CSV table of C-alpha atoms (C1' of nucleotides) in Angstrom, one decimal:
chain,number,residue,atom,x,y,z
A,1,UNK,CA,12.5,129.6,23.5
A,2,UNK,CA,16.1,129.7,24.2
A,3,UNK,CA,16.2,126.3,21.5
A,4,UNK,CA,19.6,124.9,22.1
A,5,UNK,CA,22.3,124.4,19.4
A,6,UNK,CA,23.3,126.7,16.2
A,7,UNK,CA,21.0,127.4,13.3
A,8,UNK,CA,21.9,127.3,9.5
A,9,UNK,CA,22.6,130.8,8.9
A,10,UNK,CA,25.2,130.3,12.0
A,11,UNK,CA,26.4,127.2,11.0
A,12,UNK,CA,27.3,128.6,7.3
A,13,UNK,CA,28.8,131.4,8.8
A,14,UNK,CA,30.9,129.3,11.2
A,15,UNK,CA,31.9,127.1,8.4
A,16,UNK,CA,31.6,128.6,5.1
A,17,UNK,CA,29.6,125.8,4.1
A,18,UNK,CA,26.7,126.2,1.5
A,19,UNK,CA,23.4,125.8,3.1
A,20,UNK,CA,22.8,123.5,-0.2
A,21,UNK,CA,25.7,121.6,1.3
A,22,UNK,CA,24.3,121.1,4.8
A,23,UNK,CA,20.9,120.4,2.9
A,24,UNK,CA,22.1,117.7,0.9
A,25,UNK,CA,24.7,116.4,3.6
A,26,UNK,CA,21.4,116.1,5.7
A,27,UNK,CA,19.7,114.3,3.4
A,28,UNK,CA,22.4,111.8,2.6
A,29,UNK,CA,22.8,111.3,6.2
A,30,UNK,CA,26.5,112.7,6.9
A,31,UNK,CA,25.8,115.0,9.3
A,32,UNK,CA,22.2,115.0,10.7
A,33,UNK,CA,21.4,117.1,13.6
A,34,UNK,CA,19.6,115.2,16.1
A,35,UNK,CA,18.1,118.5,17.6
A,36,UNK,CA,15.0,119.8,15.3
A,37,UNK,CA,12.8,123.1,16.3
A,38,UNK,CA,9.2,122.4,16.6
A,39,UNK,CA,9.0,123.9,13.4
A,40,UNK,CA,11.2,120.7,12.2
A,41,UNK,CA,14.1,123.0,11.4
A,42,UNK,CA,17.3,121.6,12.2
A,43,UNK,CA,19.6,122.7,14.9
A,44,UNK,CA,22.8,122.2,15.2
A,45,UNK,CA,24.7,121.3,18.6
A,46,UNK,CA,28.4,122.0,19.1
A,47,UNK,CA,29.4,118.4,18.5
A,48,UNK,CA,27.9,118.4,15.2
A,49,UNK,CA,29.8,122.0,14.7
A,50,UNK,CA,32.9,120.2,15.3
A,51,UNK,CA,32.7,117.6,12.6
A,52,UNK,CA,31.4,120.1,10.0
A,53,UNK,CA,34.4,122.1,10.5
A,54,UNK,CA,36.4,119.3,10.5
A,55,UNK,CA,34.4,118.3,6.9
A,56,UNK,CA,35.5,121.9,5.7
A,57,UNK,CA,38.7,121.4,6.5
A,58,UNK,CA,39.4,118.6,4.9
A,59,UNK,CA,37.5,119.3,1.8
A,60,UNK,CA,39.8,122.5,1.7
A,61,UNK,CA,43.0,120.1,1.8
A,62,UNK,CA,41.3,118.2,-1.2
A,63,UNK,CA,39.7,115.6,0.1
A,64,UNK,CA,36.7,114.7,-1.5
A,65,UNK,CA,33.2,114.2,-0.1
A,66,UNK,CA,33.2,111.0,-0.6
A,67,UNK,CA,36.1,110.0,1.1
A,68,UNK,CA,35.2,112.0,4.0
A,69,UNK,CA,31.9,109.8,4.3
A,70,UNK,CA,33.9,106.4,4.0
A,71,UNK,CA,36.1,107.9,6.3
A,72,UNK,CA,33.4,108.5,8.8
A,73,UNK,CA,31.9,105.5,8.4
A,74,UNK,CA,35.1,103.3,9.0
A,75,UNK,CA,36.3,105.5,11.3
A,76,UNK,CA,33.1,105.0,13.8
A,77,UNK,CA,34.0,101.3,13.6
A,78,UNK,CA,37.7,101.4,14.2
A,79,UNK,CA,37.2,103.6,17.4
A,80,UNK,CA,33.7,102.6,18.6
A,81,UNK,CA,33.7,103.4,22.2
A,82,UNK,CA,35.3,106.6,22.4
A,83,UNK,CA,38.2,106.1,24.6
A,84,UNK,CA,40.3,107.8,22.7
A,85,UNK,CA,40.0,111.4,23.7
A,86,UNK,CA,40.0,114.0,20.7
A,87,UNK,CA,42.8,115.6,21.8
A,88,UNK,CA,44.8,113.0,21.4
A,89,UNK,CA,44.1,113.0,17.8
A,90,UNK,CA,45.4,114.3,14.9
A,91,UNK,CA,44.2,114.1,11.5
A,92,UNK,CA,46.5,114.1,8.7
A,93,UNK,CA,44.8,114.6,5.4
A,94,UNK,CA,45.9,115.4,1.8
A,95,UNK,CA,43.7,115.1,-1.3
A,96,UNK,CA,44.3,111.4,-1.6
A,97,UNK,CA,43.8,110.1,2.1
A,98,UNK,CA,42.8,111.1,5.7
A,99,UNK,CA,45.6,109.5,8.1
A,100,UNK,CA,44.5,109.8,11.9
A,101,UNK,CA,47.6,110.0,14.4
A,102,UNK,CA,47.5,108.8,17.9
A,103,UNK,CA,50.4,108.3,19.8
A,104,UNK,CA,53.0,107.0,17.8
A,105,UNK,CA,51.1,104.9,15.5
A,106,UNK,CA,48.7,106.0,11.9
A,107,UNK,CA,46.5,104.8,10.5
A,108,UNK,CA,44.4,105.4,7.3
A,109,UNK,CA,41.0,106.3,8.4
A,110,UNK,CA,39.5,104.5,5.2
A,111,UNK,CA,40.8,101.2,5.6
A,112,UNK,CA,42.1,101.1,9.2
A,113,UNK,CA,45.5,100.1,7.4
A,114,UNK,CA,47.7,101.1,10.1
A,115,UNK,CA,52.0,101.8,9.1
A,116,UNK,CA,53.9,103.9,10.8
A,117,UNK,CA,57.9,103.5,10.6
A,118,UNK,CA,60.5,105.4,12.0
A,119,UNK,CA,63.8,105.7,10.9
A,120,UNK,CA,65.5,105.4,13.8
A,121,UNK,CA,63.8,102.2,14.8
A,122,UNK,CA,65.1,100.8,11.4
A,123,UNK,CA,68.4,101.9,12.2
A,124,UNK,CA,68.5,99.7,15.6
A,125,UNK,CA,66.5,97.0,13.5
A,126,UNK,CA,69.2,97.0,10.5
A,127,UNK,CA,72.1,97.6,13.1
A,128,UNK,CA,71.0,93.9,15.4
A,129,UNK,CA,70.3,91.8,12.5
A,130,UNK,CA,74.0,91.7,12.0
A,131,UNK,CA,76.8,92.1,14.2
A,132,UNK,CA,78.4,94.0,11.8
A,133,UNK,CA,77.8,97.7,12.3
A,134,UNK,CA,79.6,100.4,10.4
A,135,UNK,CA,78.1,103.2,11.8
A,136,UNK,CA,78.5,105.6,8.2
A,137,UNK,CA,76.0,108.1,7.6
A,138,UNK,CA,72.5,108.7,9.1
A,139,UNK,CA,71.3,110.0,5.7
A,140,UNK,CA,68.0,108.8,4.4
A,141,UNK,CA,67.6,108.5,1.1
A,142,UNK,CA,71.0,109.8,0.1
A,143,UNK,CA,74.2,107.9,0.1
A,144,UNK,CA,76.6,111.1,-0.7
A,145,UNK,CA,79.1,112.5,2.3
A,146,UNK,CA,77.5,114.8,4.9
A,147,UNK,CA,78.5,112.8,8.5
A,148,UNK,CA,77.4,114.8,11.5
A,149,UNK,CA,78.4,111.4,13.0
A,150,UNK,CA,76.8,110.3,16.2
A,151,UNK,CA,79.0,108.4,18.8
A,152,UNK,CA,77.2,105.4,18.7
A,153,UNK,CA,75.0,103.6,16.3
A,154,UNK,CA,71.6,103.8,18.0
A,155,UNK,CA,70.5,105.6,21.2
B,1,UNK,CA,90.5,91.0,2.3
B,2,UNK,CA,88.4,92.2,4.6
B,3,UNK,CA,86.0,93.6,2.2
B,4,UNK,CA,83.9,96.2,3.9
B,5,UNK,CA,80.4,96.2,3.2
B,6,UNK,CA,77.7,93.6,2.6
B,7,UNK,CA,77.7,90.9,0.3
B,8,UNK,CA,74.5,90.2,-2.2
B,9,UNK,CA,73.6,87.0,-0.3
B,10,UNK,CA,73.7,88.7,3.3
B,11,UNK,CA,71.5,91.9,1.7
B,12,UNK,CA,68.8,89.4,0.6
B,13,UNK,CA,68.8,87.6,3.5
B,14,UNK,CA,68.3,90.6,5.7
B,15,UNK,CA,65.9,92.5,3.5
B,16,UNK,CA,64.3,89.6,1.6
B,17,UNK,CA,64.8,91.4,-1.3
B,18,UNK,CA,65.7,88.9,-4.2
B,19,UNK,CA,68.4,88.8,-6.3
B,20,UNK,CA,66.8,90.1,-9.3
B,21,UNK,CA,65.5,93.2,-7.6
B,22,UNK,CA,68.9,93.8,-5.9
B,23,UNK,CA,69.9,93.7,-9.7
B,24,UNK,CA,67.3,95.6,-11.7
B,25,UNK,CA,67.3,98.4,-9.0
B,26,UNK,CA,71.3,98.6,-9.4
B,27,UNK,CA,70.8,98.8,-13.1
B,28,UNK,CA,67.9,100.9,-13.1
B,29,UNK,CA,69.7,103.2,-10.4
B,30,UNK,CA,67.4,103.1,-7.3
B,31,UNK,CA,70.2,101.8,-5.4
B,32,UNK,CA,73.9,101.9,-6.5
B,33,UNK,CA,76.3,100.8,-4.0
B,34,UNK,CA,79.8,102.5,-4.4
B,35,UNK,CA,81.7,99.9,-3.3
B,36,UNK,CA,82.7,97.0,-5.8
B,37,UNK,CA,85.3,94.1,-5.2
B,38,UNK,CA,88.2,93.8,-7.0
B,39,UNK,CA,86.2,91.0,-9.3
B,40,UNK,CA,83.5,94.2,-9.7
B,41,UNK,CA,80.9,92.6,-7.4
B,42,UNK,CA,78.5,95.1,-5.1
B,43,UNK,CA,79.3,95.2,-1.8
B,44,UNK,CA,76.3,97.2,0.3
B,45,UNK,CA,77.3,99.5,2.7
B,46,UNK,CA,75.3,100.0,5.7
B,47,UNK,CA,74.0,102.9,4.6
B,48,UNK,CA,72.5,101.2,1.3
B,49,UNK,CA,71.3,98.5,3.8
B,50,UNK,CA,68.9,101.2,5.6
B,51,UNK,CA,67.7,102.3,2.3
B,52,UNK,CA,67.1,99.1,0.8
B,53,UNK,CA,65.5,98.3,4.4
B,54,UNK,CA,63.2,101.3,4.3
B,55,UNK,CA,62.4,100.2,0.4
B,56,UNK,CA,61.3,96.9,1.5
B,57,UNK,CA,59.5,98.1,4.1
B,58,UNK,CA,57.5,100.8,2.1
B,59,UNK,CA,57.0,97.6,-0.8
B,60,UNK,CA,55.6,95.4,2.5
B,61,UNK,CA,53.4,98.5,2.8
B,62,UNK,CA,52.2,98.6,-0.5
B,63,UNK,CA,54.1,101.1,-2.3
B,64,UNK,CA,55.1,100.6,-5.4
B,65,UNK,CA,58.7,101.1,-6.6
B,66,UNK,CA,58.1,103.3,-9.3
B,67,UNK,CA,56.5,105.5,-6.5
B,68,UNK,CA,59.8,104.9,-4.3
B,69,UNK,CA,62.2,106.0,-7.1
B,70,UNK,CA,59.9,109.1,-7.1
B,71,UNK,CA,60.2,109.9,-3.7
B,72,UNK,CA,63.8,109.2,-3.3
B,73,UNK,CA,64.0,111.8,-5.9
B,74,UNK,CA,61.9,114.5,-4.5
B,75,UNK,CA,63.1,113.8,-0.9
B,76,UNK,CA,66.5,114.7,-1.7
B,77,UNK,CA,65.4,117.7,-2.8
B,78,UNK,CA,62.9,118.8,-0.2
B,79,UNK,CA,65.9,117.7,2.5
B,80,UNK,CA,68.9,118.1,0.5
B,81,UNK,CA,71.7,119.0,3.5
B,82,UNK,CA,70.9,116.7,6.0
B,83,UNK,CA,70.1,119.3,8.7
B,84,UNK,CA,67.5,117.4,9.9
B,85,UNK,CA,68.5,114.4,12.0
B,86,UNK,CA,67.7,110.7,11.1
B,87,UNK,CA,66.1,110.1,14.5
B,88,UNK,CA,63.5,113.1,13.9
B,89,UNK,CA,61.7,111.6,11.2
B,90,UNK,CA,59.5,109.4,10.6
B,91,UNK,CA,57.7,107.7,7.5
B,92,UNK,CA,54.2,106.8,7.2
B,93,UNK,CA,53.1,105.1,4.3
B,94,UNK,CA,50.4,103.4,2.7
B,95,UNK,CA,49.7,102.0,-1.0
B,96,UNK,CA,49.0,105.4,-1.9
B,97,UNK,CA,51.1,108.0,-0.5
B,98,UNK,CA,54.3,108.2,1.7
B,99,UNK,CA,53.9,110.8,4.1
B,100,UNK,CA,57.3,112.2,5.7
B,101,UNK,CA,56.2,113.5,9.6
B,102,UNK,CA,58.7,115.5,11.3
B,103,UNK,CA,58.0,117.4,14.6
B,104,UNK,CA,54.6,118.6,14.0
B,105,UNK,CA,53.6,119.1,10.5
B,106,UNK,CA,53.8,116.1,7.7
B,107,UNK,CA,54.1,116.6,3.9
B,108,UNK,CA,53.7,114.2,1.3
B,109,UNK,CA,57.2,113.0,0.3
B,110,UNK,CA,56.4,113.1,-3.9
B,111,UNK,CA,54.7,116.5,-4.3
B,112,UNK,CA,56.1,118.1,-1.2
B,113,UNK,CA,52.7,119.3,-0.2
B,114,UNK,CA,51.9,120.0,3.6
B,115,UNK,CA,49.3,119.5,5.6
B,116,UNK,CA,48.8,118.7,8.9
B,117,UNK,CA,45.6,119.3,11.3
B,118,UNK,CA,45.3,118.7,15.0
B,119,UNK,CA,42.1,118.3,16.1
B,120,UNK,CA,42.5,119.8,19.0
B,121,UNK,CA,43.6,122.9,17.6
B,122,UNK,CA,39.9,122.8,16.2
B,123,UNK,CA,38.1,122.3,19.2
B,124,UNK,CA,39.3,125.7,20.5
B,125,UNK,CA,39.1,127.2,17.3
B,126,UNK,CA,35.2,126.2,16.8
B,127,UNK,CA,34.8,127.3,20.2
B,128,UNK,CA,36.3,130.5,20.3
B,129,UNK,CA,34.4,131.3,17.2
B,130,UNK,CA,31.4,131.7,19.1
B,131,UNK,CA,30.9,132.4,22.3
B,132,UNK,CA,28.7,129.9,23.1
B,133,UNK,CA,31.0,126.7,24.7
B,134,UNK,CA,28.9,123.6,25.1
B,135,UNK,CA,31.6,120.9,25.9
B,136,UNK,CA,29.3,117.7,25.1
B,137,UNK,CA,31.0,115.1,23.5
B,138,UNK,CA,35.2,114.6,22.7
B,139,UNK,CA,34.3,112.1,19.8
B,140,UNK,CA,35.8,112.5,16.2
B,141,UNK,CA,32.9,112.2,13.9
B,142,UNK,CA,30.1,110.3,16.0
B,143,UNK,CA,27.6,112.2,17.6
B,144,UNK,CA,26.4,109.2,19.8
B,145,UNK,CA,25.6,109.3,23.5
B,146,UNK,CA,28.6,108.7,25.7
B,147,UNK,CA,29.9,109.3,28.9
B,148,UNK,CA,32.6,111.3,30.2
B,149,UNK,CA,31.1,114.6,29.9
B,150,UNK,CA,33.5,117.5,31.1
B,151,UNK,CA,32.3,120.1,33.4
B,152,UNK,CA,29.3,120.3,31.8
B,153,UNK,CA,27.0,123.2,30.5
B,154,UNK,CA,24.8,121.0,28.9
B,155,UNK,CA,21.9,119.1,29.0
C,1,DA,C1',14.8,132.4,7.7
C,2,DG,C1',14.2,127.3,6.5
C,3,DC,C1',13.3,124.0,3.8
C,4,DA,C1',12.2,120.9,-0.6
C,5,DG,C1',12.2,120.1,-5.0
C,6,DA,C1',14.3,120.0,-9.9
C,7,DC,C1',17.4,121.2,-13.7
C,8,DA,C1',22.0,121.4,-15.1
C,9,DA,C1',26.8,122.4,-14.4
C,10,DA,C1',30.9,120.8,-12.1
C,11,DA,C1',33.6,117.0,-9.4
C,12,DA,C1',34.7,112.7,-8.2
C,13,DA,C1',34.3,107.5,-9.0
C,14,DT,C1',34.7,104.1,-11.7
C,15,DA,C1',35.8,100.7,-15.6
C,16,DC,C1',38.6,99.6,-19.9
C,17,DC,C1',42.0,99.2,-22.4
C,18,DA,C1',47.4,100.6,-24.0
C,19,DT,C1',51.5,100.9,-22.5
C,20,DT,C1',55.3,100.5,-19.6
C,21,DT,C1',57.6,98.8,-15.4
C,22,DT,C1',58.9,95.2,-12.3
C,23,DT,C1',59.9,90.3,-11.5
C,24,DG,C1',60.7,85.4,-11.5
C,25,DT,C1',62.7,82.0,-14.3
C,26,DT,C1',65.8,80.0,-16.9
C,27,DT,C1',70.7,79.9,-19.0
C,28,DG,C1',75.2,80.7,-19.8
C,29,DT,C1',79.9,83.4,-18.3
C,30,DT,C1',83.1,84.6,-14.8
D,1,DA,C1',78.6,83.1,-5.8
D,2,DA,C1',77.7,87.4,-8.8
D,3,DC,C1',76.0,88.6,-12.8
D,4,DA,C1',73.9,89.4,-17.9
D,5,DA,C1',70.8,88.6,-21.1
D,6,DA,C1',66.2,87.0,-22.5
D,7,DC,C1',61.8,85.5,-22.2
D,8,DA,C1',57.1,85.8,-20.2
D,9,DA,C1',54.1,86.7,-16.5
D,10,DA,C1',52.7,90.0,-13.0
D,11,DA,C1',52.1,94.8,-11.3
D,12,DA,C1',51.1,99.8,-11.9
D,13,DT,C1',50.5,103.3,-14.9
D,14,DG,C1',48.3,106.7,-18.4
D,15,DG,C1',44.4,108.0,-20.6
D,16,DT,C1',39.7,108.3,-22.3
D,17,DA,C1',35.0,107.4,-22.0
D,18,DT,C1',31.4,106.9,-18.7
D,19,DT,C1',28.9,106.7,-14.8
D,20,DT,C1',27.7,108.6,-10.0
D,21,DT,C1',27.8,112.4,-6.7
D,22,DT,C1',28.0,116.7,-5.2
D,23,DT,C1',26.7,121.8,-5.9
D,24,DG,C1',24.5,126.3,-7.8
D,25,DT,C1',20.7,128.0,-8.8
D,26,DC,C1',15.9,128.7,-9.6
D,27,DT,C1',11.4,128.1,-7.9
D,28,DG,C1',7.8,127.6,-4.7
D,29,DC,C1',6.3,126.7,0.0
D,30,DT,C1',5.5,127.4,5.2
DNA sequence: AGCAGACAAAAAATACCATTTTTGTTTGTT
DNA sequence: AACAAACAAAAATGGTATTTTTTGTCTGCT
């Protein structure tokens, strides 16, 4: 015996996903455990469990299963050969989207569109684009008066 | 003379925004320069320039002006008294939303909804939820067979 | 226990239309 | 040069109806 892998019940308990969900996801190809018992019953690996727990978290954050689906397929395109350690990745999700943060960049899981914008960076950019520098405020969108002026304009 | 601030033309050149846009945004209250020449002409401050450059970047990322509007108003609500240094903030935007990253958290500029999820954290969590630990792969969503096994206990 | 099938309810995505917002262009004024 | 006003085109939004996806529940099978 000593079948490796998690049984359906265990996975259900750990992830709080229903049997129906696991079954449907298997059937529709979202997560298909590679291992099977001799009787043809599913055995989920630890990696599968990670995926399922991730999916659970995303669902809790309001992401629909369809979005998760699309994100999975496009992520496997963008990050094909695993040279990005899991520990360096962060997911940020709201109902509308899933972002993958890696070091100083971010890209949307679905489209792969990348867009990170550091305000500090902008500040330098704007300062250098003209000789004129007028270190006034450092607010984001407000132009009110509240000054904790930094000595220099940048860095 | 020595009027401080940027003229319309300068701003147009720096931000690649049209005169029509600047005018409309003034009229509708998106960005209203406080300074004026004696003739009543607008003079944009450096802070205004930062805002405009930010807006430009957001537009380039596919964010609509209406979203930018709403984000501005709600951000000034969430971050009222500037105790968050500008250099610690990052904006991440795609067409659908604007996220504000601050340290280890992220929240949507519009709703303020917060949601950050570190995959590394998940890994620990999943590992401890059962005694069984089976460090297999460190992929995100793939379960393919590839490489760099850690001190394996497995197969 | 684990699976599959069938039915219906709930949730999500899609398509379409009406309305509003934004922008370009032109004209004229200071 | 900067601005305002006016018209039209383009973009974005909101709302509703339609379709698809997902899930729960039930039944039966191994």
